[in-house]
PDB file of C-alpha atoms in Angstrom:
ATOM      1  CA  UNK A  15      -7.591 176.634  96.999  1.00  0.00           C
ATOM      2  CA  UNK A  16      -8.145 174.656  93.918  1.00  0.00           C
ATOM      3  CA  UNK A  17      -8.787 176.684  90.640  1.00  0.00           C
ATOM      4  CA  UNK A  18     -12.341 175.349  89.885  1.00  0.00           C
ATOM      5  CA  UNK A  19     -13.126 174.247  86.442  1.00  0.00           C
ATOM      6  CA  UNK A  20     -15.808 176.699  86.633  1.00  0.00           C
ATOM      7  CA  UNK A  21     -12.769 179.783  86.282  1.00  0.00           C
ATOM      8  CA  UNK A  22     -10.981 177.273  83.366  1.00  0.00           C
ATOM      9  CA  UNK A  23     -14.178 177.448  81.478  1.00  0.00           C
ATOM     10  CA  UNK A  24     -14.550 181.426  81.952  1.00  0.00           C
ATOM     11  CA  UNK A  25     -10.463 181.445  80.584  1.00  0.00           C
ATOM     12  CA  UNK A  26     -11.124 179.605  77.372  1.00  0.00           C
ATOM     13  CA  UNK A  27     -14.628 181.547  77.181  1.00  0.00           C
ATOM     14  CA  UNK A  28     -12.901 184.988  77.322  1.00  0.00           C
ATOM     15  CA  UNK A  29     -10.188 184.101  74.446  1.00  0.00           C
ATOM     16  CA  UNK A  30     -11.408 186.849  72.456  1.00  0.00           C
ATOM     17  CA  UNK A  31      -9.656 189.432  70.277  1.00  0.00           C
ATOM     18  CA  UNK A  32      -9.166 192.079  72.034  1.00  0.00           C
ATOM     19  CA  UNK A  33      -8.824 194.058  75.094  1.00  0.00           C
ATOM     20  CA  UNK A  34     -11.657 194.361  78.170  1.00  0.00           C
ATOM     21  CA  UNK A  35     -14.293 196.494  77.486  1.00  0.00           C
ATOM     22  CA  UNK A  36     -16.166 196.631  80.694  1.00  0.00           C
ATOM     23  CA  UNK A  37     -15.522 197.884  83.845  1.00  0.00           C
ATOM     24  CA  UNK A  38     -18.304 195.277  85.584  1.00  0.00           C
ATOM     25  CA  UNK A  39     -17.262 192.324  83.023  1.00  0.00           C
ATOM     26  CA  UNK A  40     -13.617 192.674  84.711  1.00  0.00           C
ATOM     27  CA  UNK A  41     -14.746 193.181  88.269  1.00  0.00           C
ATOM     28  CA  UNK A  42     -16.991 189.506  87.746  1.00  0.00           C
ATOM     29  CA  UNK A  43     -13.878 188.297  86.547  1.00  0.00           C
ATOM     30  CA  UNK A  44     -11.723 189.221  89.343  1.00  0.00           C
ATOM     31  CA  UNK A  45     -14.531 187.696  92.109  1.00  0.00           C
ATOM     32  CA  UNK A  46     -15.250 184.465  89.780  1.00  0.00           C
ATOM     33  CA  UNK A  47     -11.585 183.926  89.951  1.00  0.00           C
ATOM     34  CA  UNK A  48     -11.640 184.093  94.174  1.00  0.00           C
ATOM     35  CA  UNK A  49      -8.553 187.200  93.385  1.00  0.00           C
ATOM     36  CA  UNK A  50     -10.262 190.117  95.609  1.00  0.00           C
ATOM     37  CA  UNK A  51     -10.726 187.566  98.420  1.00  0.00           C
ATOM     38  CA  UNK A  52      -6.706 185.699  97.929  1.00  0.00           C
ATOM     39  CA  UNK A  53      -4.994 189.187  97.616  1.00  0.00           C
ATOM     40  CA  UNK A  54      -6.728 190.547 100.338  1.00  0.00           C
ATOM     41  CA  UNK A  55      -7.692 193.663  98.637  1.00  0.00           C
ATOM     42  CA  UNK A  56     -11.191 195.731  97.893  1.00  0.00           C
ATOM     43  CA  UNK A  57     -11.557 195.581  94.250  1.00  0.00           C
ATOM     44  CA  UNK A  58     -13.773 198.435  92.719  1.00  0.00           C
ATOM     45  CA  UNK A  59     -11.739 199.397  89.596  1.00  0.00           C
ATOM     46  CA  UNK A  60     -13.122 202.859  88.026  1.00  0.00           C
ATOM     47  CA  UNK A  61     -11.105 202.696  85.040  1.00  0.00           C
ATOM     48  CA  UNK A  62      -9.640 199.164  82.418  1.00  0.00           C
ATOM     49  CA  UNK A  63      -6.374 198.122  82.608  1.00  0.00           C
ATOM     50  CA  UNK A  64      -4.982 197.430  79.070  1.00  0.00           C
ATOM     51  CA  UNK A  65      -2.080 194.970  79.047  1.00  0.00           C
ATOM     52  CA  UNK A  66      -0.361 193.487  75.627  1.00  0.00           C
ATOM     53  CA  UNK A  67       2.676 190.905  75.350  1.00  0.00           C
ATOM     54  CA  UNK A  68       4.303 191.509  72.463  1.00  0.00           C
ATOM     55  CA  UNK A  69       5.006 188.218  70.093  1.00  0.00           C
ATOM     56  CA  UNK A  70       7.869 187.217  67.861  1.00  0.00           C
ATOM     57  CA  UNK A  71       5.729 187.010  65.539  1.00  0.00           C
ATOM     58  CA  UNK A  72       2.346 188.185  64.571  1.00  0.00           C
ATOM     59  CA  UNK A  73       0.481 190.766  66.651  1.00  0.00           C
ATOM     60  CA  UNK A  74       0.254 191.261  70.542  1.00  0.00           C
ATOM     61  CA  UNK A  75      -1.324 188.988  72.789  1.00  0.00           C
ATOM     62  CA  UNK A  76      -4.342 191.669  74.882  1.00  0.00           C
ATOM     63  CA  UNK A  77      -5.345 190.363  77.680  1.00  0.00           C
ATOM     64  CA  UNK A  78      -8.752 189.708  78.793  1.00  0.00           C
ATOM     65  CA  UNK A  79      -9.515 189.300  82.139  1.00  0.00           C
ATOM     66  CA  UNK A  80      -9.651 185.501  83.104  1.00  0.00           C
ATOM     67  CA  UNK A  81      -7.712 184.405  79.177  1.00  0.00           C
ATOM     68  CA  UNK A  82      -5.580 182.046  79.218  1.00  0.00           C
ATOM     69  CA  UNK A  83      -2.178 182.102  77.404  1.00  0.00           C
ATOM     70  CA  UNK A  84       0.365 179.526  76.125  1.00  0.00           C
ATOM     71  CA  UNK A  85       3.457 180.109  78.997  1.00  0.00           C
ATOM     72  CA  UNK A  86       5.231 180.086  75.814  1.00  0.00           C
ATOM     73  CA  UNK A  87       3.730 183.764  74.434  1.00  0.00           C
ATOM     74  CA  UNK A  88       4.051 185.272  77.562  1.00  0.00           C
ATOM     75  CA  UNK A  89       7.833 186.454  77.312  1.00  0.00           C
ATOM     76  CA  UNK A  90       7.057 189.723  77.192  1.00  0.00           C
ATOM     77  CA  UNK A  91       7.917 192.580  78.625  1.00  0.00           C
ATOM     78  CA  UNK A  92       4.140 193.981  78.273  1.00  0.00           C
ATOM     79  CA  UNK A  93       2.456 197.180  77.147  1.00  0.00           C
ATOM     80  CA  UNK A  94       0.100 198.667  79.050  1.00  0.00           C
ATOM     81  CA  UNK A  95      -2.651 200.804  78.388  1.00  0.00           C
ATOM     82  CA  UNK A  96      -5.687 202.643  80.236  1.00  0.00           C
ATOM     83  CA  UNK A  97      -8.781 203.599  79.362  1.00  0.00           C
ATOM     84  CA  UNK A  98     -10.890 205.967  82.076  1.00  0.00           C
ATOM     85  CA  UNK A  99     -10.862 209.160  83.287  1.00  0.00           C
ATOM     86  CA  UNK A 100      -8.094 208.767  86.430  1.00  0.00           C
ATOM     87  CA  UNK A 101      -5.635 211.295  85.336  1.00  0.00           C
ATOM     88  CA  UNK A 102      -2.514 211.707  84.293  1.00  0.00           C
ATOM     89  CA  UNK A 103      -0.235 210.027  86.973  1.00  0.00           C
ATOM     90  CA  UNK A 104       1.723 209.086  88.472  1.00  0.00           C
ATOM     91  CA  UNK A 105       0.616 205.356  88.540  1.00  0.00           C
ATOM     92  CA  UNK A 106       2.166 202.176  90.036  1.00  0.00           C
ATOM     93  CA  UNK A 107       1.721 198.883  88.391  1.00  0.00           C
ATOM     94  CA  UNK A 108       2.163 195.702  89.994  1.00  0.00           C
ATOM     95  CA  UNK A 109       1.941 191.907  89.268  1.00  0.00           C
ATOM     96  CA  UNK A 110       1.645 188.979  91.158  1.00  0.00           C
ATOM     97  CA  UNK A 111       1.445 185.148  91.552  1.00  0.00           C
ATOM     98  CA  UNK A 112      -0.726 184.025  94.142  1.00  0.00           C
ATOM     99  CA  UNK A 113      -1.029 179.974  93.370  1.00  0.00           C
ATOM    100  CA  UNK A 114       2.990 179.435  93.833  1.00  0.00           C
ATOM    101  CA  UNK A 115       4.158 177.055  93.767  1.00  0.00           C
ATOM    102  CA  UNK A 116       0.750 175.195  92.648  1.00  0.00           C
ATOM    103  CA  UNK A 117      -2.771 176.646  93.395  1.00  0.00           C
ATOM    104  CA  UNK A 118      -2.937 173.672  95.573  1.00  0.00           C
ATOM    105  CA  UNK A 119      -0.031 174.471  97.842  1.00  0.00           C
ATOM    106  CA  UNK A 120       1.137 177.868  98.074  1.00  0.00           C
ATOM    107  CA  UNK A 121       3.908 178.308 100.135  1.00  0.00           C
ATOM    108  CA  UNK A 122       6.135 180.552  98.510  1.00  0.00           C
ATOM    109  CA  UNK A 123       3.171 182.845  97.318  1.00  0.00           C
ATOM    110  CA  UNK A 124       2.587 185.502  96.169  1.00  0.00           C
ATOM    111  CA  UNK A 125       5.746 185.947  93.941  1.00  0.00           C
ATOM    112  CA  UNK A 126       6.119 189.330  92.354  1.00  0.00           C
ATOM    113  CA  UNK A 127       6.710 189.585  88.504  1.00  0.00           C
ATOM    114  CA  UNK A 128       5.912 192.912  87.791  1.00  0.00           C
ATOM    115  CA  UNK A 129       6.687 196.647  90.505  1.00  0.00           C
ATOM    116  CA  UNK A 130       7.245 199.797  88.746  1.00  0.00           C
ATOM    117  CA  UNK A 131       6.180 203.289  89.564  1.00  0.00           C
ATOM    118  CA  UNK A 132       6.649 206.503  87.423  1.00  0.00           C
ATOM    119  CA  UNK A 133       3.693 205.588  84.952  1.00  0.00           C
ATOM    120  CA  UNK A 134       2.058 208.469  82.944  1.00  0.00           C
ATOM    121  CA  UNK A 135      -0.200 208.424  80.881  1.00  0.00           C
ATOM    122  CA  UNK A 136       0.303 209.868  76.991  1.00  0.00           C
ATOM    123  CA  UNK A 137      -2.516 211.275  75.208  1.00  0.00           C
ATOM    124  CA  UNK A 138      -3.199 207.539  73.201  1.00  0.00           C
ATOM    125  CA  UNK A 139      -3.806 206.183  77.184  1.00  0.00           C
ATOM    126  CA  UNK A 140      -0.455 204.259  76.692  1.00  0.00           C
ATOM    127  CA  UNK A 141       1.332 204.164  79.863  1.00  0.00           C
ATOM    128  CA  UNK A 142       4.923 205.198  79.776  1.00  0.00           C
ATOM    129  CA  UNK A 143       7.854 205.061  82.476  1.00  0.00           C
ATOM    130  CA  UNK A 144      11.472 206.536  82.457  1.00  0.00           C
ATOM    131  CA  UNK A 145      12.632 205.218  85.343  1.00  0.00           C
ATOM    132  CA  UNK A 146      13.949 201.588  85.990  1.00  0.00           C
ATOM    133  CA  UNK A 147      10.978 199.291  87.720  1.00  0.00           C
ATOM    134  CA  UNK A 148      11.635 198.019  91.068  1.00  0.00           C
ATOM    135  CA  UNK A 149      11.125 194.692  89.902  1.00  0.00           C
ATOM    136  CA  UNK A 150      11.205 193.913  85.835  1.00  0.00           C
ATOM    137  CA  UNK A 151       8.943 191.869  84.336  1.00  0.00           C
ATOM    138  CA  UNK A 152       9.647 187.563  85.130  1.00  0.00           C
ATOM    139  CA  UNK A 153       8.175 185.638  82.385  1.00  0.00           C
ATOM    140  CA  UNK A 154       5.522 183.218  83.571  1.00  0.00           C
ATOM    141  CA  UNK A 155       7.573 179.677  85.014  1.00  0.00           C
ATOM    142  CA  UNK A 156       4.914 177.425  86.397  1.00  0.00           C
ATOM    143  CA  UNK A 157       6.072 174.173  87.673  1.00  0.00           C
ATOM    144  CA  UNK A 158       5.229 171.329  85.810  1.00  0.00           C
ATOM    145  CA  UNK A 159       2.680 169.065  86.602  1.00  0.00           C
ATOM    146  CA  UNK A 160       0.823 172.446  88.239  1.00  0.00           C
ATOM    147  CA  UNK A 161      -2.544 173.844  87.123  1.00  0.00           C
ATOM    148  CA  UNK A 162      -2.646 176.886  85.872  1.00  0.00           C
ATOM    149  CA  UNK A 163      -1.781 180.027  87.740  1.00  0.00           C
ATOM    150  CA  UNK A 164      -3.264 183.500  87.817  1.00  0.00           C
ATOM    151  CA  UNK A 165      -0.833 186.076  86.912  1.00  0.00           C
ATOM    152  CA  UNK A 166      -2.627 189.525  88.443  1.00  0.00           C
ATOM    153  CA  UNK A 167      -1.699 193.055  86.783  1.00  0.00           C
ATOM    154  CA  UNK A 168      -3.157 195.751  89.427  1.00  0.00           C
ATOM    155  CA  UNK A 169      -2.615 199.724  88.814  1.00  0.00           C
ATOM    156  CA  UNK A 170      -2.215 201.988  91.516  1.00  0.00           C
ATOM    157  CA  UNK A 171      -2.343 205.874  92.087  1.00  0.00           C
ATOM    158  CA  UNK A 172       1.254 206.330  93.017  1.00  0.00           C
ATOM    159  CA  UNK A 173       1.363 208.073  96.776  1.00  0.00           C
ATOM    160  CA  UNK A 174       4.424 210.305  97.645  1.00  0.00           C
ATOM    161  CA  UNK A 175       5.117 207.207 100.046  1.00  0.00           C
ATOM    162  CA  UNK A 176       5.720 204.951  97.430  1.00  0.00           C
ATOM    163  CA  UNK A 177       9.048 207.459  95.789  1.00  0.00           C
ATOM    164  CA  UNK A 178      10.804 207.458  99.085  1.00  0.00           C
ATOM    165  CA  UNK A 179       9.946 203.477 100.271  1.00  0.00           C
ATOM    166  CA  UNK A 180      12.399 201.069 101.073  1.00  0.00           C
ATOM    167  CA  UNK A 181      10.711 197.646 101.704  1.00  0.00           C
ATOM    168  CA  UNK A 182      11.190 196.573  98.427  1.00  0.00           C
ATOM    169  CA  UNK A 183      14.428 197.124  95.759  1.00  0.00           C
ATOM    170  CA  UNK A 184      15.827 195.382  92.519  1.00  0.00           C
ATOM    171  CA  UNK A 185      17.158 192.875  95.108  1.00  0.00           C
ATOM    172  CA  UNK A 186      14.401 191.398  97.641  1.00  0.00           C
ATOM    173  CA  UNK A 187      13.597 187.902  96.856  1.00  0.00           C
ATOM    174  CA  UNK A 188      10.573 187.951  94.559  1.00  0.00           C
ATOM    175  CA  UNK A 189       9.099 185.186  96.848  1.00  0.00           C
ATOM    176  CA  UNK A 190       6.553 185.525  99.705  1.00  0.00           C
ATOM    177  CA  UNK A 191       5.657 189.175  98.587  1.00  0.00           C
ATOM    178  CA  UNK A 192       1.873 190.310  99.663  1.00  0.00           C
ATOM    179  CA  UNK A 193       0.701 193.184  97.636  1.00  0.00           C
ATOM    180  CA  UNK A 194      -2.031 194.274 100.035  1.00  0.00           C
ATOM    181  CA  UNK A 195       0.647 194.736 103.067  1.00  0.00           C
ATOM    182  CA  UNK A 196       2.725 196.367 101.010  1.00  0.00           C
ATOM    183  CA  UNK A 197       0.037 198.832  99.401  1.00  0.00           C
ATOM    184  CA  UNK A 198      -0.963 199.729 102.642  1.00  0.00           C
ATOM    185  CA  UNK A 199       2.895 200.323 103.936  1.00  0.00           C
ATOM    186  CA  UNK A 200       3.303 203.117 101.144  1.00  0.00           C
ATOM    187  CA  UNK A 201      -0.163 204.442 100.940  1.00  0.00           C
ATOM    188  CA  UNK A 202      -0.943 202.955  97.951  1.00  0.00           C
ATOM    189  CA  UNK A 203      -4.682 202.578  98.402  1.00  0.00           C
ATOM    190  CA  UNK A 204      -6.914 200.224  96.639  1.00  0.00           C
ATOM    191  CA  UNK A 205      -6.507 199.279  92.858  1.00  0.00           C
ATOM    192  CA  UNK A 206      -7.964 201.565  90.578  1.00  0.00           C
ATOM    193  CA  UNK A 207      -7.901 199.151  87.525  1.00  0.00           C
ATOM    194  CA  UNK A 208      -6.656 195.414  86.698  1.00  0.00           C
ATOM    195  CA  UNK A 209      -6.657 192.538  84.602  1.00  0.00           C
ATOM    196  CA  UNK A 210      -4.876 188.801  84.493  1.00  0.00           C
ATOM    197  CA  UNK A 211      -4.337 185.840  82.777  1.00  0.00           C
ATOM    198  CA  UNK A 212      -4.294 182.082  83.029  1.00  0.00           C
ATOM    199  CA  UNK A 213      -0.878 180.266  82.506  1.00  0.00           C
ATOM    200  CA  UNK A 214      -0.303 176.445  82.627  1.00  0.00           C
ATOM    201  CA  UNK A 215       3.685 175.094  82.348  1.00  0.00           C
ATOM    202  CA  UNK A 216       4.775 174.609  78.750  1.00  0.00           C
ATOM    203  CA  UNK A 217       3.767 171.293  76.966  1.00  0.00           C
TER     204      UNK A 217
END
């Protein structure tokens, strides 16, 4: 489906200083932007998703939900933060690409940019991981000549499933991944919090 100039106006609307305040403002977002219903997934976050790209120079990039951001500042690897009474952890964080290759023809979608597990949360709400990630962060690449894709950070209660699960490993093609089916292999359960961001190819 075609990214409607109705969800480009709410990215350039939302690039504000700052990080997501509201729980509901977030959840619009995520419906405006057609993610619940592309994912496949029931989102009813209870808690915000904080997620910073750190810059070569100048401050962090924080992402609203919906903002769009120059491919070229989104290098990372991010930050993340959460605000909201979910506990300590363990958490799972995952990101994903649903408009690959172009939001127009999606064939090799959804490609996965982001799966770690391991997350805890310190007492500032920063999220923090000694383990390797299943699959570390790939920098933004739209095609060029595409519109801009949605890049979707989702955070997870980590299930006992999820330690022990073999479906995915530092090696599976990052292609054709679907974060619902694979949620629901390892007991994952619905998102409890989530944010994204808007990225066109570099000029």
């Amino acid at each position: 489906m075609h990214l409607s100039s109705a969800i480009v106006s709410l990215a350039f609307a939302l690039v504000a200083v700052g990080q997501d305040v509201s729980i509901a403002a977030v959840k619009r977002a995520f419906t405006d932007a057609n993610i619940p219903s592309d994912l496949n997934i029931v989102f009813q976050p209870t808690a915000l998703l904080e997620v910073s790209l750190p810059q070569t120079t100048g401050p962090p990039i924080t992402l609203h939900a919906g903002i769009q951001v120059p491919r070229n500042d989104t290098a990372g690897p991010p930050t993340f933060y959460v605000a909201g009474n979910v506990g300590k952890g363990p958490f799972v964080v995952a990101t994903v690409d649903p408009d690959a290759p172009t939001p127009q023809n999606r064939t090799i979608a959804q490609i996965r940019h982001f799966l770690g597990g391991n997350f805890v949360l310190n007492n500032g709400g920063l999220l923090v991981n000694s383990t390797p990630a299943i699959s570390e962060f790939r920098q933004p690449t739209p095609p060029a000549g595409s519109d801009a894709h949605r890049y979707i950070f989702l955070l997870f209660k980590q299930s006992p499933a999820f330690a022990t699960q073999t479906l995915v490993n530092s090696s599976t093609p990052v292609q054709l991944f679907n974060i619902s089916q694979f949620a629901a292999a390892v007991d994952l359960g619905n998102p409890i919090a989530g944010t994204f961001m808007l990225v066109a190819p570099a000029a």
